[in-house]
Amino acid sequence: MAVHNVTVEKTIRSLLDSKKYQTLKDILVTMEPADIAAVFEELDEVRNPLLFRLLPKETAAETFAELDPEWQELLIRGFSDTELREVVNELYVDDAADLVEEMPANVVKRILAQADPQMRKEINEILRYPENSAGSIMTTEYVSLRPSMTVREAITRIRTTGVDKETIYTCYVTEGRKLLGTVSVKDLLLAADDETLVSQIMDEHVISVTTLTDQEEVAQMLSKYNFLALPVVDTDARMVGIITFDDAMDVLVEETTEDIEKMAGMLPSEKTYLHSSAWDVFRHRIPWLALLMISATFTGMIITGFESALAAQVVLTAFIPMLMDTGGNSGSQASVTVIRALSLGELEFSDLPRVVWKEVQTAVLCGVALAMLCFAKIMLIDRMLLGNSDITTLTAFVVCFTMAVTVLIAKLVGCTLPMAAKKVGFDPAVMASPFITTIVDALSLLVYFGIASALLFG
Amino acid sequence: MAVHNVTVEKTIRSLLDSKKYQTLKDILVTMEPADIAAVFEELDEVRNPLLFRLLPKETAAETFAELDPEWQELLIRGFSDTELREVVNELYVDDAADLVEEMPANVVKRILAQADPQMRKEINEILRYPENSAGSIMTTEYVSLRPSMTVREAITRIRTTGVDKETIYTCYVTEGRKLLGTVSVKDLLLAADDETLVSQIMDEHVISVTTLTDQEEVAQMLSKYNFLALPVVDTDARMVGIITFDDAMDVLVEETTEDIEKMAGMLPSEKTYLHSSAWDVFRHRIPWLALLMISATFTGMIITGFESALAAQVVLTAFIPMLMDTGGNSGSQASVTVIRALSLGELEFSDLPRVVWKEVQTAVLCGVALAMLCFAKIMLIDRMLLGNSDITTLTAFVVCFTMAVTVLIAKLVGCTLPMAAKKVGFDPAVMASPFITTIVDALSLLVYFGIASALLFG
């Protein structure tokens, strides 16, 4: 059963107050690093280093890796050099590289000074790769085997070198750093004969990524193939590291959150909501709000252009919000569907004709259904129930016809813009609801006044 | 490197045409089941069973599990009883249970008739659990060990029973079906002495879920703790199954897609976009469109109520779209952020005061910034550049003041509604942009006309 943080936090706080360190230690060893980190972040700052020193070495490193950067920095500043050395060298290389990336320069200097030469070399290697690339999230700690080893020798090698590896369950068969195949511990354990050669049981059809593959693609491959880890090779097809499923899961969650933020017209944020200040939140939200507000100048211009006509037929104004919102909703349904399918790799640009055709059919169905419903609503609710006698059958027809056309335009704009964005290398997620709503607003008003001019003022 | 489906598909098609089955077989064995399934789904129906028979038994089952239900049904209808028996009994129990859930009754009858008695019993057990519960996605194929076994005995047991297990890397130590602890193959392999007892090296602090835990929560726990698998226990704390990380990844992706669909005002769909017919897409989109269109009656009523005032000051109409859109965008930023944080478990209802306070601060910052920018825009662009002389400084002030108030209302509505929905057991994702836009539209119009009445018509 998952430990309930609030209760545990209270217990730990009171044990700290009464200085019952041994009891505290006994409780902490029963907890998962992720839960310890969550409790640490809830306690006040002064107590953190104290509590941290109660953890066994390995748990301490794992807990450290789970903490938010601000807490990591606080801890490091409280560490002696010896304490820092112990934690840093116990970390997995990918976590150590993340740490170095997040910390300010003077802290990085201390970290690298305390890292073992081998660790320092590997951290620096990972840091060379561009952000969000496979190289930047991989770890260099994997088990490599030779093709000429027997199953017995392979198992012995895992037993002697496995302790510090991020995973031992998939082993990589290499020769001169060239990746020849993979063999799982399951294959090794279930092999009929201990003298079988690794080359005989290895899987030679290895799926790998390069150091420059985008991390989102890597995560999707791991999820698609249900692999524990994917090998990363350099441009000369030499093996340089692995990416494990747990890092892939984190990437999937992060990238999806980023997509969702962009779709709602926000700049993606690295911090969680509760850890962001109001100023942070403001900075991530204002650019799109301001941009979209300014673009509303167009809708304003269109209405101003038809001002005199509107003054004569004020009843038309009452339907503007409904038409705009229905257009916006129709467009965002299409765009969000397409954006999600693009980011899951279900759609490619070459599917555009199929997508457009599907959206046209859907738009006709939705448009006709909504127009009929809208006509009924206007005649029954607005005219009869609310007694608005300004509404004629012709007005209702103009509104409903506009609605059908708006839905069609909205669905078309909604499905094509994200795909076009992807094609020219922009992020499709930016082409979501707020952006499309602004375009659809302007177009739907033009259609509305166009049709009204032709039928009502003509 | 991932195989490129389009090329492979062409090759396979031409090999099929020229009946080069041996070459085809040689190609298929190099491919991952997920890729074979993707190619199968692109080929025409008649060829599927033919191609399927070329696959080795284990690959055939794995490929079968990767196919969409419609293709699975097609294949089963083409299978002889012997072929069906081979595939069904080679499946993992959780995949077999999924299959039984998806197929029509007459196909289910055939499947259960061909399943081994043990398989049939386990399928039926899994099917007893409610949809989306841990019990419904777990598998019953795990390695169990006794606490009194030595490391050597444990490894022997894994070697003899491991071949059909979904994972052998985490083993579960049980006594009388009660879960006592876990031990990993890593622990077993790295144990210093083969005669060590399992009870000495097992981890007794087991995190488990119950059969009724929601699948999304399970997925988030696996992702948080970086576990390969989580044990599932019944109400009497007896071990009944495990859920592995690959299933958790699928759940994460599915649940997020559902959230995104709901946030865009759509009913979630089980099928991928390209596999859905226009009619399917229509059915999932029309309910919210229709509901939101009808609710626009309120905005219409508000405008109608102020009709005579608007007729006197038509210039006010020109700013309605801008005010409504900015309100909608501000509200959806807040709601989407809160909905995502809720579904990642970062927020709980008890955080409501902190959330409201953060949103109020952000709203004040955004509102003031937007109001000032809007004032500048109206005076410089609308009045000077576009020469709209109807716009007075007072009009501009009314618009900008409304904007600031609207942003505040929108952020408040946007952050509280999803949290309130969660509290009363509704799905927060439904409280997203379209819904909030409709509410904010009505409120912002009321504010607009209220302020205008007080300052302009007073």
PDB file of N, CA, C and O in Angstrom, chain B residues 334-384:
ATOM      1  N   ALA B 334      -6.055  28.673 -16.928  1.00  0.00           N
ATOM      2  CA  ALA B 334      -6.154  28.256 -15.522  1.00  0.00           C
ATOM      3  C   ALA B 334      -6.739  26.853 -15.410  1.00  0.00           C
ATOM      4  O   ALA B 334      -6.198  26.007 -14.697  1.00  0.00           O
ATOM      5  N   SER B 335      -7.827  26.584 -16.148  1.00  0.00           N
ATOM      6  CA  SER B 335      -8.485  25.290 -15.971  1.00  0.00           C
ATOM      7  C   SER B 335      -7.596  24.151 -16.452  1.00  0.00           C
ATOM      8  O   SER B 335      -7.473  23.122 -15.792  1.00  0.00           O
ATOM      9  N   VAL B 336      -6.948  24.338 -17.603  1.00  0.00           N
ATOM     10  CA  VAL B 336      -6.110  23.269 -18.145  1.00  0.00           C
ATOM     11  C   VAL B 336      -4.930  22.992 -17.211  1.00  0.00           C
ATOM     12  O   VAL B 336      -4.571  21.838 -16.963  1.00  0.00           O
ATOM     13  N   THR B 337      -4.328  24.044 -16.669  1.00  0.00           N
ATOM     14  CA  THR B 337      -3.217  23.853 -15.731  1.00  0.00           C
ATOM     15  C   THR B 337      -3.678  23.046 -14.515  1.00  0.00           C
ATOM     16  O   THR B 337      -3.020  22.086 -14.104  1.00  0.00           O
ATOM     17  N   VAL B 338      -4.817  23.425 -13.968  1.00  0.00           N
ATOM     18  CA  VAL B 338      -5.316  22.747 -12.771  1.00  0.00           C
ATOM     19  C   VAL B 338      -5.722  21.303 -13.087  1.00  0.00           C
ATOM     20  O   VAL B 338      -5.413  20.380 -12.332  1.00  0.00           O
ATOM     21  N   ILE B 339      -6.368  21.104 -14.235  1.00  0.00           N
ATOM     22  CA  ILE B 339      -6.802  19.753 -14.601  1.00  0.00           C
ATOM     23  C   ILE B 339      -5.597  18.821 -14.760  1.00  0.00           C
ATOM     24  O   ILE B 339      -5.585  17.698 -14.273  1.00  0.00           O
ATOM     25  N   ARG B 340      -4.540  19.323 -15.422  1.00  0.00           N
ATOM     26  CA  ARG B 340      -3.348  18.495 -15.613  1.00  0.00           C
ATOM     27  C   ARG B 340      -2.696  18.179 -14.261  1.00  0.00           C
ATOM     28  O   ARG B 340      -2.297  17.044 -14.014  1.00  0.00           O
ATOM     29  N   ALA B 341      -2.587  19.202 -13.409  1.00  0.00           N
ATOM     30  CA  ALA B 341      -1.960  18.987 -12.102  1.00  0.00           C
ATOM     31  C   ALA B 341      -2.783  17.990 -11.275  1.00  0.00           C
ATOM     32  O   ALA B 341      -2.225  17.145 -10.578  1.00  0.00           O
ATOM     33  N   LEU B 342      -4.115  18.077 -11.380  1.00  0.00           N
ATOM     34  CA  LEU B 342      -4.974  17.115 -10.673  1.00  0.00           C
ATOM     35  C   LEU B 342      -4.733  15.709 -11.196  1.00  0.00           C
ATOM     36  O   LEU B 342      -4.600  14.759 -10.434  1.00  0.00           O
ATOM     37  N   SER B 343      -4.635  15.572 -12.523  1.00  0.00           N
ATOM     38  CA  SER B 343      -4.544  14.203 -13.050  1.00  0.00           C
ATOM     39  C   SER B 343      -3.137  13.640 -12.850  1.00  0.00           C
ATOM     40  O   SER B 343      -2.952  12.436 -12.855  1.00  0.00           O
ATOM     41  N   LEU B 344      -2.125  14.496 -12.630  1.00  0.00           N
ATOM     42  CA  LEU B 344      -0.792  13.992 -12.289  1.00  0.00           C
ATOM     43  C   LEU B 344      -0.649  13.786 -10.778  1.00  0.00           C
ATOM     44  O   LEU B 344       0.413  13.402 -10.300  1.00  0.00           O
ATOM     45  N   GLY B 345      -1.728  14.079 -10.044  1.00  0.00           N
ATOM     46  CA  GLY B 345      -1.664  13.906  -8.600  1.00  0.00           C
ATOM     47  C   GLY B 345      -0.860  14.970  -7.883  1.00  0.00           C
ATOM     48  O   GLY B 345      -0.466  14.810  -6.737  1.00  0.00           O
ATOM     49  N   GLU B 346      -0.572  16.107  -8.561  1.00  0.00           N
ATOM     50  CA  GLU B 346       0.204  17.171  -7.914  1.00  0.00           C
ATOM     51  C   GLU B 346      -0.674  18.046  -7.027  1.00  0.00           C
ATOM     52  O   GLU B 346      -0.177  18.765  -6.171  1.00  0.00           O
ATOM     53  N   LEU B 347      -1.983  18.032  -7.302  1.00  0.00           N
ATOM     54  CA  LEU B 347      -2.915  18.885  -6.569  1.00  0.00           C
ATOM     55  C   LEU B 347      -3.982  18.032  -5.905  1.00  0.00           C
ATOM     56  O   LEU B 347      -4.396  17.022  -6.445  1.00  0.00           O
ATOM     57  N   GLU B 348      -4.447  18.486  -4.734  1.00  0.00           N
ATOM     58  CA  GLU B 348      -5.614  17.874  -4.119  1.00  0.00           C
ATOM     59  C   GLU B 348      -6.589  18.965  -3.736  1.00  0.00           C
ATOM     60  O   GLU B 348      -6.242  20.143  -3.744  1.00  0.00           O
ATOM     61  N   PHE B 349      -7.791  18.572  -3.346  1.00  0.00           N
ATOM     62  CA  PHE B 349      -8.801  19.581  -3.065  1.00  0.00           C
ATOM     63  C   PHE B 349      -8.354  20.510  -1.936  1.00  0.00           C
ATOM     64  O   PHE B 349      -8.650  21.701  -1.934  1.00  0.00           O
ATOM     65  N   SER B 350      -7.582  19.951  -0.979  1.00  0.00           N
ATOM     66  CA  SER B 350      -7.142  20.764   0.158  1.00  0.00           C
ATOM     67  C   SER B 350      -6.205  21.900  -0.271  1.00  0.00           C
ATOM     68  O   SER B 350      -5.950  22.822   0.489  1.00  0.00           O
ATOM     69  N   ASP B 351      -5.690  21.827  -1.496  1.00  0.00           N
ATOM     70  CA  ASP B 351      -4.819  22.901  -1.984  1.00  0.00           C
ATOM     71  C   ASP B 351      -5.616  24.077  -2.535  1.00  0.00           C
ATOM     72  O   ASP B 351      -5.023  25.065  -2.983  1.00  0.00           O
ATOM     73  N   LEU B 352      -6.944  23.981  -2.528  1.00  0.00           N
ATOM     74  CA  LEU B 352      -7.773  25.010  -3.160  1.00  0.00           C
ATOM     75  C   LEU B 352      -7.402  26.445  -2.752  1.00  0.00           C
ATOM     76  O   LEU B 352      -7.233  27.303  -3.626  1.00  0.00           O
ATOM     77  N   PRO B 353      -7.227  26.729  -1.447  1.00  0.00           N
ATOM     78  CA  PRO B 353      -6.889  28.114  -1.085  1.00  0.00           C
ATOM     79  C   PRO B 353      -5.592  28.586  -1.741  1.00  0.00           C
ATOM     80  O   PRO B 353      -5.519  29.708  -2.245  1.00  0.00           O
ATOM     81  N   ARG B 354      -4.566  27.708  -1.758  1.00  0.00           N
ATOM     82  CA  ARG B 354      -3.297  28.091  -2.392  1.00  0.00           C
ATOM     83  C   ARG B 354      -3.496  28.351  -3.877  1.00  0.00           C
ATOM     84  O   ARG B 354      -2.907  29.262  -4.456  1.00  0.00           O
ATOM     85  N   VAL B 355      -4.304  27.500  -4.519  1.00  0.00           N
ATOM     86  CA  VAL B 355      -4.536  27.636  -5.950  1.00  0.00           C
ATOM     87  C   VAL B 355      -5.267  28.945  -6.237  1.00  0.00           C
ATOM     88  O   VAL B 355      -4.868  29.716  -7.111  1.00  0.00           O
ATOM     89  N   VAL B 356      -6.315  29.207  -5.459  1.00  0.00           N
ATOM     90  CA  VAL B 356      -7.092  30.428  -5.681  1.00  0.00           C
ATOM     91  C   VAL B 356      -6.191  31.647  -5.492  1.00  0.00           C
ATOM     92  O   VAL B 356      -6.197  32.574  -6.303  1.00  0.00           O
ATOM     93  N   TRP B 357      -5.382  31.637  -4.458  1.00  0.00           N
ATOM     94  CA  TRP B 357      -4.516  32.770  -4.181  1.00  0.00           C
ATOM     95  C   TRP B 357      -3.505  32.984  -5.321  1.00  0.00           C
ATOM     96  O   TRP B 357      -3.264  34.093  -5.789  1.00  0.00           O
ATOM     97  N   LYS B 358      -2.937  31.870  -5.807  1.00  0.00           N
ATOM     98  CA  LYS B 358      -1.983  31.987  -6.919  1.00  0.00           C
ATOM     99  C   LYS B 358      -2.679  32.543  -8.171  1.00  0.00           C
ATOM    100  O   LYS B 358      -2.133  33.387  -8.871  1.00  0.00           O
ATOM    101  N   GLU B 359      -3.901  32.076  -8.414  1.00  0.00           N
ATOM    102  CA  GLU B 359      -4.615  32.533  -9.605  1.00  0.00           C
ATOM    103  C   GLU B 359      -5.049  33.991  -9.469  1.00  0.00           C
ATOM    104  O   GLU B 359      -5.062  34.725 -10.452  1.00  0.00           O
ATOM    105  N   VAL B 360      -5.405  34.401  -8.259  1.00  0.00           N
ATOM    106  CA  VAL B 360      -5.781  35.804  -8.064  1.00  0.00           C
ATOM    107  C   VAL B 360      -4.584  36.703  -8.363  1.00  0.00           C
ATOM    108  O   VAL B 360      -4.694  37.685  -9.103  1.00  0.00           O
ATOM    109  N   GLN B 361      -3.424  36.332  -7.822  1.00  0.00           N
ATOM    110  CA  GLN B 361      -2.225  37.137  -8.084  1.00  0.00           C
ATOM    111  C   GLN B 361      -1.910  37.171  -9.579  1.00  0.00           C
ATOM    112  O   GLN B 361      -1.630  38.223 -10.158  1.00  0.00           O
ATOM    113  N   THR B 362      -1.950  35.974 -10.204  1.00  0.00           N
ATOM    114  CA  THR B 362      -1.664  35.909 -11.636  1.00  0.00           C
ATOM    115  C   THR B 362      -2.677  36.729 -12.413  1.00  0.00           C
ATOM    116  O   THR B 362      -2.322  37.444 -13.362  1.00  0.00           O
ATOM    117  N   ALA B 363      -3.954  36.647 -12.007  1.00  0.00           N
ATOM    118  CA  ALA B 363      -5.012  37.360 -12.720  1.00  0.00           C
ATOM    119  C   ALA B 363      -4.798  38.863 -12.616  1.00  0.00           C
ATOM    120  O   ALA B 363      -5.005  39.599 -13.595  1.00  0.00           O
ATOM    121  N   VAL B 364      -4.365  39.334 -11.446  1.00  0.00           N
ATOM    122  CA  VAL B 364      -4.127  40.765 -11.294  1.00  0.00           C
ATOM    123  C   VAL B 364      -2.983  41.190 -12.224  1.00  0.00           C
ATOM    124  O   VAL B 364      -3.097  42.167 -12.965  1.00  0.00           O
ATOM    125  N   LEU B 365      -1.904  40.405 -12.223  1.00  0.00           N
ATOM    126  CA  LEU B 365      -0.775  40.731 -13.112  1.00  0.00           C
ATOM    127  C   LEU B 365      -1.225  40.716 -14.574  1.00  0.00           C
ATOM    128  O   LEU B 365      -0.977  41.658 -15.329  1.00  0.00           O
ATOM    129  N   CYS B 366      -1.887  39.632 -14.987  1.00  0.00           N
ATOM    130  CA  CYS B 366      -2.332  39.512 -16.378  1.00  0.00           C
ATOM    131  C   CYS B 366      -3.357  40.598 -16.700  1.00  0.00           C
ATOM    132  O   CYS B 366      -3.304  41.226 -17.759  1.00  0.00           O
ATOM    133  N   GLY B 367      -4.297  40.816 -15.791  1.00  0.00           N
ATOM    134  CA  GLY B 367      -5.375  41.773 -16.035  1.00  0.00           C
ATOM    135  C   GLY B 367      -4.829  43.178 -16.227  1.00  0.00           C
ATOM    136  O   GLY B 367      -5.198  43.874 -17.186  1.00  0.00           O
ATOM    137  N   VAL B 368      -3.934  43.593 -15.331  1.00  0.00           N
ATOM    138  CA  VAL B 368      -3.377  44.941 -15.430  1.00  0.00           C
ATOM    139  C   VAL B 368      -2.555  45.079 -16.711  1.00  0.00           C
ATOM    140  O   VAL B 368      -2.693  46.049 -17.469  1.00  0.00           O
ATOM    141  N   ALA B 369      -1.707  44.089 -16.982  1.00  0.00           N
ATOM    142  CA  ALA B 369      -0.866  44.153 -18.186  1.00  0.00           C
ATOM    143  C   ALA B 369      -1.730  44.217 -19.441  1.00  0.00           C
ATOM    144  O   ALA B 369      -1.494  45.037 -20.338  1.00  0.00           O
ATOM    145  N   LEU B 370      -2.749  43.364 -19.504  1.00  0.00           N
ATOM    146  CA  LEU B 370      -3.603  43.321 -20.696  1.00  0.00           C
ATOM    147  C   LEU B 370      -4.416  44.608 -20.826  1.00  0.00           C
ATOM    148  O   LEU B 370      -4.587  45.129 -21.926  1.00  0.00           O
ATOM    149  N   ALA B 371      -4.918  45.131 -19.695  1.00  0.00           N
ATOM    150  CA  ALA B 371      -5.723  46.339 -19.748  1.00  0.00           C
ATOM    151  C   ALA B 371      -4.886  47.503 -20.285  1.00  0.00           C
ATOM    152  O   ALA B 371      -5.340  48.266 -21.143  1.00  0.00           O
ATOM    153  N   MET B 372      -3.644  47.613 -19.823  1.00  0.00           N
ATOM    154  CA  MET B 372      -2.783  48.710 -20.287  1.00  0.00           C
ATOM    155  C   MET B 372      -2.471  48.539 -21.767  1.00  0.00           C
ATOM    156  O   MET B 372      -2.551  49.474 -22.561  1.00  0.00           O
ATOM    157  N   LEU B 373      -2.131  47.304 -22.136  1.00  0.00           N
ATOM    158  CA  LEU B 373      -1.820  47.032 -23.535  1.00  0.00           C
ATOM    159  C   LEU B 373      -3.050  47.304 -24.397  1.00  0.00           C
ATOM    160  O   LEU B 373      -2.961  47.870 -25.497  1.00  0.00           O
ATOM    161  N   CYS B 374      -4.212  46.908 -23.903  1.00  0.00           N
ATOM    162  CA  CYS B 374      -5.456  47.066 -24.640  1.00  0.00           C
ATOM    163  C   CYS B 374      -5.770  48.545 -24.827  1.00  0.00           C
ATOM    164  O   CYS B 374      -6.190  48.980 -25.909  1.00  0.00           O
ATOM    165  N   PHE B 375      -5.531  49.320 -23.778  1.00  0.00           N
ATOM    166  CA  PHE B 375      -5.779  50.762 -23.865  1.00  0.00           C
ATOM    167  C   PHE B 375      -4.890  51.365 -24.956  1.00  0.00           C
ATOM    168  O   PHE B 375      -5.352  52.112 -25.824  1.00  0.00           O
ATOM    169  N   ALA B 376      -3.621  51.010 -24.928  1.00  0.00           N
ATOM    170  CA  ALA B 376      -2.684  51.503 -25.942  1.00  0.00           C
ATOM    171  C   ALA B 376      -3.137  51.072 -27.340  1.00  0.00           C
ATOM    172  O   ALA B 376      -3.151  51.865 -28.289  1.00  0.00           O
ATOM    173  N   LYS B 377      -3.534  49.810 -27.469  1.00  0.00           N
ATOM    174  CA  LYS B 377      -3.984  49.290 -28.760  1.00  0.00           C
ATOM    175  C   LYS B 377      -5.210  50.062 -29.266  1.00  0.00           C
ATOM    176  O   LYS B 377      -5.274  50.471 -30.436  1.00  0.00           O
ATOM    177  N   ILE B 378      -6.185  50.255 -28.391  1.00  0.00           N
ATOM    178  CA  ILE B 378      -7.417  50.931 -28.828  1.00  0.00           C
ATOM    179  C   ILE B 378      -7.112  52.361 -29.276  1.00  0.00           C
ATOM    180  O   ILE B 378      -7.538  52.785 -30.349  1.00  0.00           O
ATOM    181  N   MET B 379      -6.319  53.067 -28.466  1.00  0.00           N
ATOM    182  CA  MET B 379      -6.043  54.462 -28.788  1.00  0.00           C
ATOM    183  C   MET B 379      -5.144  54.576 -30.028  1.00  0.00           C
ATOM    184  O   MET B 379      -5.362  55.438 -30.881  1.00  0.00           O
ATOM    185  N   LEU B 380      -4.135  53.706 -30.133  1.00  0.00           N
ATOM    186  CA  LEU B 380      -3.178  53.828 -31.248  1.00  0.00           C
ATOM    187  C   LEU B 380      -3.691  53.156 -32.521  1.00  0.00           C
ATOM    188  O   LEU B 380      -3.696  53.774 -33.587  1.00  0.00           O
ATOM    189  N   ILE B 381      -4.109  51.897 -32.417  1.00  0.00           N
ATOM    190  CA  ILE B 381      -4.502  51.171 -33.641  1.00  0.00           C
ATOM    191  C   ILE B 381      -5.928  51.535 -34.044  1.00  0.00           C
ATOM    192  O   ILE B 381      -6.166  52.053 -35.131  1.00  0.00           O
ATOM    193  N   ASP B 382      -6.888  51.264 -33.151  1.00  0.00           N
ATOM    194  CA  ASP B 382      -8.292  51.424 -33.538  1.00  0.00           C
ATOM    195  C   ASP B 382      -8.654  52.882 -33.806  1.00  0.00           C
ATOM    196  O   ASP B 382      -9.319  53.194 -34.788  1.00  0.00           O
ATOM    197  N   ARG B 383      -8.190  53.782 -32.914  1.00  0.00           N
ATOM    198  CA  ARG B 383      -8.614  55.176 -33.036  1.00  0.00           C
ATOM    199  C   ARG B 383      -7.756  55.949 -34.027  1.00  0.00           C
ATOM    200  O   ARG B 383      -8.273  56.517 -34.998  1.00  0.00           O
ATOM    201  N   MET B 384      -6.427  55.915 -33.829  1.00  0.00           N
ATOM    202  CA  MET B 384      -5.563  56.737 -34.697  1.00  0.00           C
ATOM    203  C   MET B 384      -5.322  56.080 -36.052  1.00  0.00           C
ATOM    204  O   MET B 384      -5.573  56.671 -37.101  1.00  0.00           O
TER     205      MET B 384
END
